[in-house]
C-alpha angles and dihedrals in degrees: 000000000000125000133201137161122234132187119221108230122215090237084059091064135074121241092284093057093251118128114272106238097241091053090069087069091048084058095044089051094051088053087047097055087048088051094052091042088049095050105031103032090158097056125050104204092192094063098030114136094212111035141033128191107212123184108247098181134015135176139171143196125203122204107164130018115267108212134205114280095016116144107231126200107216121197121192113204124187107225107173135006119197130178092270106014146031141205126224128191122203128203120201110197135165115199090353091302115127109236101167142349133207140190130205128181115201127193128203112238130191102238092213100045097025088222130129114273138178120276112258108265095240093052094042089050090048093050094049089053089053095043120121119205115246118258122199106269 
């Protein structure tokens, strides 16, 4: 599990000061970028000449309102690792109370052929190290 803290900016909110639904994915992606940098410091997948890791599925559940200027504890949890894709779960908490959850599924794509390809061995190994078993939710 990887943890980071993010501040909810006013521009990420609707006129009532509550998070705009799509902004949760922006925060999740920021946490994902930090997670990748922490776990693959020698390879920047956002500027890689050979591979890209696009999101092919995402979903979110909102339990309590996240408000402008909230300091959010974000957890990134590796849920499933396959040969050419992986699933991440995100938990958004304040004072250990769950406010929202999200999920993203990423696939490894060869940049020249635009076809699915296997995850690099080093990344797959690191993801498997960090993987947490599914618990009935």
